[in-house]
Tab-separated table of C-alpha atoms and ligand atoms in Angstrom:
chain	number	residue	atom	x	y	z
A	16	MET	CA	-1.316	-6.858	-32.913
A	17	GLY	CA	-3.184	-5.998	-36.168
A	18	SER	CA	-4.791	-2.615	-36.736
A	19	ILE	CA	-6.111	-0.706	-33.748
A	20	GLY	CA	-9.167	1.536	-33.449
A	21	PHE	CA	-9.570	4.172	-30.731
A	22	ILE	CA	-12.858	5.913	-29.830
A	23	GLY	CA	-13.092	8.763	-27.296
A	24	LEU	CA	-10.279	11.287	-27.460
A	25	GLY	CA	-10.894	13.411	-24.359
A	26	ILE	CA	-8.707	14.256	-21.351
A	27	MET	CA	-7.719	10.591	-20.913
A	28	GLY	CA	-8.206	9.145	-24.399
A	29	LEU	CA	-5.997	11.569	-26.315
A	30	PRO	CA	-2.805	11.020	-24.276
A	31	MET	CA	-3.453	7.258	-24.182
A	32	CYS	CA	-3.791	7.365	-27.970
A	33	ARG	CA	-0.526	9.316	-28.227
A	34	ASN	CA	1.298	6.676	-26.159
A	35	LEU	CA	0.088	3.920	-28.500
A	36	LEU	CA	1.230	5.969	-31.514
A	37	GLY	CA	4.571	6.589	-29.777
A	38	ALA	CA	5.021	2.815	-29.342
A	39	GLY	CA	4.664	2.394	-33.109
A	40	HIS	CA	1.007	1.304	-33.417
A	41	ALA	CA	-1.119	2.568	-36.307
A	42	LEU	CA	-4.442	3.951	-35.052
A	43	VAL	CA	-7.808	4.692	-36.670
A	44	VAL	CA	-9.686	7.137	-34.408
A	45	TYR	CA	-13.122	8.681	-33.852
A	46	ASP	CA	-14.739	11.148	-31.454
A	47	VAL	CA	-18.047	12.999	-31.742
A	48	VAL	CA	-16.028	16.238	-31.312
A	49	PRO	CA	-14.147	16.978	-34.577
A	50	ALA	CA	-11.447	19.035	-32.783
A	51	ALA	CA	-10.538	15.971	-30.688
A	52	VAL	CA	-10.120	13.890	-33.856
A	53	ALA	CA	-7.993	16.660	-35.398
A	54	ALA	CA	-5.682	16.635	-32.345
A	55	ALA	CA	-5.149	12.855	-32.682
A	56	VAL	CA	-4.559	13.140	-36.437
A	57	GLU	CA	-1.937	15.795	-35.734
A	58	SER	CA	-0.188	13.186	-33.559
A	59	GLY	CA	-0.203	10.614	-36.387
A	60	ALA	CA	-3.586	8.834	-36.183
A	61	VAL	CA	-5.946	8.309	-39.128
A	62	ALA	CA	-9.474	9.764	-38.832
A	63	ALA	CA	-12.671	7.755	-39.267
A	64	GLY	CA	-16.185	9.206	-39.627
A	65	SER	CA	-17.940	6.951	-37.091
A	66	SER	CA	-17.399	4.196	-34.525
A	67	ARG	CA	-18.735	1.778	-37.132
A	68	GLU	CA	-15.993	2.846	-39.568
A	69	VAL	CA	-13.321	2.520	-36.862
A	70	ALA	CA	-14.427	-1.064	-36.234
A	71	ALA	CA	-14.540	-1.910	-39.952
A	72	ARG	CA	-10.888	-0.849	-40.274
A	73	SER	CA	-9.538	-2.468	-37.043
A	74	ASP	CA	-8.977	-5.831	-35.357
A	75	THR	CA	-8.877	-4.363	-31.843
A	76	VAL	CA	-11.048	-1.405	-30.760
A	77	LEU	CA	-10.443	0.649	-27.606
A	78	THR	CA	-13.043	3.020	-26.123
A	79	VAL	CA	-12.443	5.738	-23.506
A	80	LEU	CA	-15.849	7.386	-23.032
A	81	PRO	CA	-17.558	9.278	-20.185
A	82	ASN	CA	-20.250	6.851	-18.950
A	83	SER	CA	-22.545	3.895	-19.658
A	84	PRO	CA	-24.896	5.625	-22.180
A	85	HIS	CA	-21.917	6.762	-24.294
A	86	VAL	CA	-20.467	3.234	-24.250
A	87	ARG	CA	-23.814	1.699	-25.274
A	88	ALA	CA	-24.125	4.236	-28.123
A	89	ALA	CA	-20.565	3.828	-29.426
A	90	LEU	CA	-20.579	0.019	-29.234
A	91	LEU	CA	-24.189	-0.998	-29.893
A	92	GLY	CA	-25.777	2.042	-31.633
A	93	PRO	CA	-26.774	2.032	-35.324
A	94	ASP	CA	-23.420	3.577	-36.320
A	95	GLY	CA	-21.544	1.734	-33.593
A	96	VAL	CA	-18.725	-0.785	-33.352
A	97	ALA	CA	-20.929	-3.912	-33.471
A	98	ALA	CA	-22.451	-2.724	-36.766
A	99	GLY	CA	-19.053	-2.572	-38.483
A	100	ALA	CA	-16.690	-4.979	-36.718
A	101	ARG	CA	-15.159	-8.063	-38.306
A	102	PRO	CA	-16.090	-11.326	-36.528
A	103	GLY	CA	-13.627	-12.230	-33.772
A	104	SER	CA	-12.500	-8.610	-33.230
A	105	LEU	CA	-11.656	-7.644	-29.667
A	106	VAL	CA	-13.312	-4.611	-28.030
A	107	ILE	CA	-11.675	-3.117	-24.911
A	108	ASP	CA	-13.782	-0.567	-23.020
A	109	MET	CA	-11.488	1.535	-20.833
A	110	SER	CA	-14.257	3.865	-19.588
A	111	SER	CA	-15.359	3.840	-15.916
A	112	ILE	CA	-18.946	2.569	-16.048
A	113	ASP	CA	-21.466	0.463	-14.125
A	114	PRO	CA	-20.166	-3.147	-14.221
A	115	THR	CA	-23.688	-4.447	-14.843
A	116	VAL	CA	-23.601	-2.445	-18.106
A	117	SER	CA	-20.210	-4.035	-18.928
A	118	HIS	CA	-21.971	-7.426	-18.624
A	119	GLU	CA	-24.847	-6.275	-20.804
A	120	VAL	CA	-22.547	-4.832	-23.496
A	121	GLY	CA	-20.213	-7.850	-23.360
A	122	ALA	CA	-23.155	-10.230	-23.892
A	123	ALA	CA	-24.496	-8.158	-26.802
A	124	LEU	CA	-21.064	-8.098	-28.466
A	125	ALA	CA	-20.615	-11.835	-27.898
A	126	GLY	CA	-23.958	-12.289	-29.694
A	127	ALA	CA	-22.425	-10.434	-32.649
A	128	GLY	CA	-19.355	-12.719	-32.620
A	129	LEU	CA	-17.072	-10.184	-30.917
A	130	ARG	CA	-14.815	-10.502	-27.863
A	131	PHE	CA	-14.920	-7.968	-24.993
A	132	LEU	CA	-12.800	-6.792	-22.050
A	133	ASP	CA	-13.635	-4.011	-19.575
A	134	ALA	CA	-10.433	-2.222	-18.586
A	135	PRO	CA	-11.033	1.024	-16.663
A	136	VAL	CA	-8.083	3.084	-15.516
A	137	SER	CA	-6.967	5.031	-12.468
A	138	GLY	CA	-4.335	7.740	-12.189
A	139	GLY	CA	-5.824	10.730	-13.997
A	140	GLU	CA	-4.435	12.856	-16.794
A	141	PRO	CA	-0.800	12.953	-15.534
A	142	LYS	CA	-0.516	9.152	-15.579
A	143	ALA	CA	-2.371	8.984	-18.902
A	144	ILE	CA	0.332	11.285	-20.314
A	145	ASP	CA	3.198	9.353	-18.663
A	146	GLY	CA	1.775	5.980	-19.720
A	147	THR	CA	1.730	4.802	-16.085
A	148	LEU	CA	-2.007	4.304	-15.499
A	149	ALA	CA	-3.314	1.546	-13.241
A	150	ILE	CA	-5.454	-0.644	-15.517
A	151	MET	CA	-8.034	-3.075	-14.029
A	152	VAL	CA	-9.181	-5.698	-16.497
A	153	GLY	CA	-12.204	-8.003	-16.659
A	154	GLY	CA	-12.745	-10.716	-19.273
A	155	ALA	CA	-11.337	-13.968	-20.627
A	156	ALA	CA	-7.749	-14.733	-19.547
A	157	GLY	CA	-6.736	-15.519	-23.152
A	158	ASP	CA	-8.020	-12.165	-24.422
A	159	PHE	CA	-6.211	-10.411	-21.569
A	160	ALA	CA	-2.926	-12.151	-22.417
A	161	GLU	CA	-3.344	-11.163	-26.066
A	162	VAL	CA	-3.758	-7.428	-25.359
A	163	ARG	CA	-1.426	-7.093	-22.406
A	164	PRO	CA	1.426	-5.709	-24.578
A	165	LEU	CA	-0.968	-3.068	-25.914
A	166	LEU	CA	-2.110	-2.094	-22.399
A	167	GLU	CA	1.544	-1.868	-21.311
A	168	CYS	CA	1.938	1.097	-23.714
A	169	MET	CA	-0.542	3.010	-21.511
A	170	GLY	CA	-0.207	1.534	-18.027
A	171	GLY	CA	2.311	0.925	-15.252
A	172	SER	CA	0.144	-1.537	-13.313
A	173	ILE	CA	-2.066	-3.957	-15.251
A	174	VAL	CA	-4.103	-6.474	-13.256
A	175	HIS	CA	-6.540	-9.094	-14.547
A	176	CYS	CA	-9.347	-8.955	-11.944
A	177	GLY	CA	-11.718	-11.672	-13.240
A	178	ASP	CA	-14.511	-12.090	-15.781
A	179	VAL	CA	-16.188	-9.276	-17.754
A	180	GLY	CA	-17.289	-6.539	-15.308
A	181	ALA	CA	-14.563	-7.305	-12.752
A	182	GLY	CA	-12.439	-4.402	-14.029
A	183	ASN	CA	-15.247	-1.942	-13.309
A	184	VAL	CA	-15.974	-3.588	-9.941
A	185	ALA	CA	-12.319	-2.898	-9.014
A	186	LYS	CA	-12.620	0.693	-10.285
A	187	LEU	CA	-15.804	1.295	-8.249
A	188	ALA	CA	-14.075	-0.123	-5.150
A	189	ASN	CA	-11.254	2.370	-5.785
A	190	GLN	CA	-13.707	5.262	-6.139
A	191	ILE	CA	-15.665	4.298	-2.997
A	192	ILE	CA	-12.471	4.172	-0.922
A	193	VAL	CA	-11.138	7.464	-2.323
A	194	GLY	CA	-14.516	9.243	-1.965
A	195	LEU	CA	-15.095	8.110	1.620
A	196	ASN	CA	-11.506	8.931	2.569
A	197	LEU	CA	-11.928	12.420	1.095
A	198	ALA	CA	-15.192	12.961	2.957
A	199	ALA	CA	-13.570	11.794	6.219
A	200	VAL	CA	-10.704	14.259	5.730
A	201	ALA	CA	-13.100	17.147	4.935
A	202	GLU	CA	-15.311	16.319	7.944
A	203	ALA	CA	-12.337	16.101	10.319
A	204	LEU	CA	-10.951	19.424	9.053
A	205	ALA	CA	-14.365	21.060	9.637
A	206	LEU	CA	-14.162	20.022	13.321
A	207	VAL	CA	-10.562	21.216	13.631
A	208	GLU	CA	-11.432	24.612	12.126
A	209	ARG	CA	-14.495	24.982	14.371
A	210	ALA	CA	-12.324	24.194	17.401
A	211	GLY	CA	-9.918	26.964	16.399
A	212	VAL	CA	-6.942	24.618	16.126
A	213	ASP	CA	-4.485	25.057	13.247
A	214	PRO	CA	-5.399	22.416	10.617
A	215	ALA	CA	-1.892	22.233	9.110
A	216	THR	CA	-0.505	21.424	12.577
A	217	VAL	CA	-3.153	18.747	13.144
A	218	VAL	CA	-2.313	17.149	9.806
A	219	GLU	CA	1.384	17.191	10.706
A	220	ALA	CA	0.512	15.468	14.002
A	221	ILE	CA	-1.576	12.676	12.463
A	222	ARG	CA	-0.069	11.996	9.040
A	223	GLY	CA	2.439	9.398	10.278
A	224	GLY	CA	-0.211	7.404	12.180
A	225	ALA	CA	-3.167	5.261	11.184
A	226	ALA	CA	-5.035	8.264	9.694
A	227	GLY	CA	-2.286	8.862	7.136
A	228	SER	CA	-3.305	8.321	3.508
A	229	ALA	CA	-2.538	9.302	-0.071
A	230	ILE	CA	-5.692	11.463	0.011
A	231	LEU	CA	-4.534	13.239	3.176
A	232	GLU	CA	-1.188	14.016	1.518
A	233	ALA	CA	-2.541	15.068	-1.882
A	234	LYS	CA	-5.737	16.892	-1.007
A	235	VAL	CA	-5.250	18.676	2.349
A	236	PRO	CA	-2.835	21.242	0.824
A	237	MET	CA	-5.455	21.945	-1.862
A	238	ILE	CA	-8.281	22.244	0.686
A	239	LEU	CA	-6.307	24.593	2.935
A	240	ALA	CA	-5.191	26.740	-0.032
A	241	ARG	CA	-8.797	26.753	-1.349
A	242	ASP	CA	-7.404	25.447	-4.625
A	243	THR	CA	-10.252	23.733	-6.502
A	244	ARG	CA	-8.541	23.318	-9.895
A	245	PRO	CA	-9.114	19.726	-11.106
A	246	GLY	CA	-7.464	17.033	-10.732
A	247	PHE	CA	-10.401	14.745	-10.751
A	248	ARG	CA	-13.679	16.565	-11.190
A	249	VAL	CA	-16.635	16.458	-8.765
A	250	ASP	CA	-18.910	15.490	-11.701
A	251	LEU	CA	-16.825	12.388	-12.481
A	252	HIS	CA	-16.665	11.225	-8.867
A	253	HIS	CA	-20.425	11.818	-8.570
A	254	LYS	CA	-20.889	9.644	-11.684
A	255	ASP	CA	-18.708	6.852	-10.246
A	256	LEU	CA	-20.503	6.768	-6.877
A	257	ALA	CA	-23.897	6.814	-8.623
A	258	ASN	CA	-22.682	3.823	-10.674
A	259	ALA	CA	-21.519	2.110	-7.465
A	260	LEU	CA	-25.001	2.525	-5.937
A	261	ALA	CA	-26.682	1.286	-9.137
A	262	ALA	CA	-24.413	-1.773	-9.136
A	263	GLY	CA	-25.000	-2.277	-5.403
A	264	ARG	CA	-28.775	-2.202	-5.942
A	265	ALA	CA	-28.572	-4.610	-8.886
A	266	LEU	CA	-26.413	-7.006	-6.879
A	267	GLY	CA	-28.133	-6.606	-3.486
A	268	ALA	CA	-25.058	-5.060	-1.811
A	269	PRO	CA	-25.975	-2.255	0.652
A	270	LEU	CA	-23.567	0.717	0.396
A	271	PRO	CA	-24.800	3.116	3.122
A	272	LEU	CA	-21.666	5.267	3.353
A	273	THR	CA	-21.395	5.571	-0.435
A	274	ALA	CA	-24.987	6.878	-0.475
A	275	GLN	CA	-24.117	9.565	2.073
A	276	VAL	CA	-20.950	10.668	0.318
A	277	LEU	CA	-22.804	10.793	-3.007
A	278	GLU	CA	-25.082	13.395	-1.378
A	279	LEU	CA	-22.020	15.502	-0.507
A	280	PHE	CA	-21.015	15.397	-4.188
A	281	GLU	CA	-24.641	16.242	-5.098
A	282	ALA	CA	-24.436	19.283	-2.791
A	283	ALA	CA	-21.113	20.321	-4.369
A	284	ARG	CA	-22.723	20.155	-7.818
A	285	ALA	CA	-25.715	22.158	-6.579
A	286	ALA	CA	-23.258	24.803	-5.347
A	287	GLY	CA	-21.829	25.094	-8.874
A	288	LEU	CA	-18.708	23.020	-8.141
A	289	GLY	CA	-19.259	20.230	-10.704
A	290	ASP	CA	-16.098	21.152	-12.607
A	291	ALA	CA	-14.020	21.707	-9.455
A	292	ASP	CA	-11.581	19.161	-8.029
A	293	HIS	CA	-13.354	16.504	-5.942
A	294	SER	CA	-11.629	17.868	-2.827
A	295	ALA	CA	-14.141	20.751	-3.185
A	296	ILE	CA	-16.572	18.686	-1.064
A	297	ALA	CA	-14.723	20.438	1.794
A	298	ARG	CA	-16.578	23.572	0.628
A	299	VAL	CA	-19.867	21.758	1.334
A	300	TYR	CA	-18.815	21.386	4.989
A	301	GLU	CA	-18.057	25.099	5.026
A	302	GLN	CA	-21.605	25.805	3.885
A	303	LEU	CA	-23.076	23.312	6.385
A	304	GLY	CA	-21.152	24.752	9.307
A	305	GLY	CA	-20.878	28.373	8.230
A	306	GLU	CA	-17.174	28.156	8.970
A	307	ALA	CA	-14.500	29.356	6.535
A	308	MET	CA	-11.938	26.650	5.865
A	309	GLY	CA	-8.445	27.662	4.796
A	310	ALA	CA	-7.313	31.206	3.983
A	311	ASP	CA	-9.366	34.158	5.282
A	312	ASP	CA	-11.092	35.556	2.228
X	413	NAD	P1	-13.750	13.404	-21.450
X	413	NAD	O1	-15.155	13.912	-21.331
X	413	NAD	O2	-12.616	14.360	-21.421
X	413	NAD	O3	-13.588	12.543	-22.814
X	413	NAD	C1	-14.584	11.696	-23.324
X	413	NAD	C2	-14.588	11.816	-24.842
X	413	NAD	O4	-15.578	10.928	-25.380
X	413	NAD	C3	-14.959	13.221	-25.334
X	413	NAD	O5	-13.969	13.702	-26.231
X	413	NAD	C4	-16.310	13.025	-26.033
X	413	NAD	O6	-16.509	13.898	-27.125
X	413	NAD	C5	-16.215	11.581	-26.477
X	413	NAD	N1	-17.486	10.928	-26.730
X	413	NAD	C6	-18.617	10.951	-25.978
X	413	NAD	N2	-19.576	10.183	-26.528
X	413	NAD	C7	-19.030	9.643	-27.650
X	413	NAD	C8	-19.526	8.749	-28.646
X	413	NAD	N3	-20.771	8.238	-28.576
X	413	NAD	N4	-18.718	8.413	-29.652
X	413	NAD	C9	-17.449	8.904	-29.737
X	413	NAD	N5	-16.927	9.761	-28.825
X	413	NAD	C10	-17.718	10.126	-27.791
X	413	NAD	O7	-13.608	12.298	-20.309
X	413	NAD	P2	-12.230	11.728	-19.684
X	413	NAD	O8	-11.816	12.590	-18.537
X	413	NAD	O9	-11.290	11.424	-20.790
X	413	NAD	O10	-12.779	10.370	-19.029
X	413	NAD	C11	-13.047	9.208	-19.815
X	413	NAD	C12	-13.326	8.052	-18.855
X	413	NAD	O11	-12.153	7.821	-18.052
X	413	NAD	C13	-14.479	8.335	-17.880
X	413	NAD	O12	-15.234	7.162	-17.688
X	413	NAD	C14	-13.766	8.757	-16.617
X	413	NAD	O13	-14.534	8.507	-15.437
X	413	NAD	C15	-12.525	7.894	-16.672
X	413	NAD	N6	-11.392	8.432	-15.904
X	413	NAD	C16	-11.094	9.753	-15.939
X	413	NAD	C17	-10.041	10.244	-15.173
X	413	NAD	C18	-9.707	11.710	-15.168
X	413	NAD	O14	-8.925	12.145	-14.297
X	413	NAD	N7	-10.212	12.516	-16.108
X	413	NAD	C19	-9.270	9.371	-14.374
X	413	NAD	C20	-9.570	8.014	-14.388
X	413	NAD	C21	-10.646	7.542	-15.158
């Protein structure tokens, strides 16, 4: 596989990095936060002082960064990957970003003689730790085939979705469906509470029918227990839906329900719930309706 660089050692990146180290790969790593680099070095990685240095010492570079501006900076900035990479190197961006930015970055890297895949992930920190992430990949089929063994160290489901940007299109589709499903569950529970019917009983009555879903199973217990520990944070889901709308505008695809649900996430952030689990949008319904949801406190 050659030498591997890894940039972005946060909640997702660090365990993904550890799984690559565990599979026997040598890694050169960088993060703007020195403590994150130190944690990876403790697990066996070698530290670099910049993204440029990572690229200069690697044939394949992986990035797991928060959003589009961070990806642009790490890949195309003055001290970025493109400034240091050897011609023909392969860059794999595993961040969840706007697919139109994946296109832009991919074209800029191609201009510098570099290859590019977008490969965002789904599954959260537990699956990052287990190495069972769902990985959605966009880019040339040959590049995908080349890095598939590397991705298998981090993922349980790895699907080539199409050309550059298709991975992030798949990820945005995932986030739209999860966000709208969550909003539907929160809205339905608000009605049930207002009607004075026991929500746990209603869920028991409907879970085996057409309204059943992974979100219903995973998030209703959290909503009813008023447990807002993340999980997947409101801020990240807000970011993904904002990216979906930006992509929709760029492509001419109207996303009316996504726009409405984004406003629920905006309201959750305004209420100080940005770091809470995304199921905390149920709290927004509580504020709208003045009705306590879950335990009496
Ligand atoms: P995080 O904020 O924990 O980690 C991001 C890391 O990138 C941080 O350590 C930060 O210091 C570093 N960073 C930022 N800018 C940088 C730069 N220019 N150069 C080098 N390092 C830089 O975020 P995360 O939770 O690991 O998420 C990463 C991506 O994965 C996001 O796009 C997110 O939407 C996606 N994702 C997250 C989850 C989840 O449950 N956390 C699940 C699926 C997908």
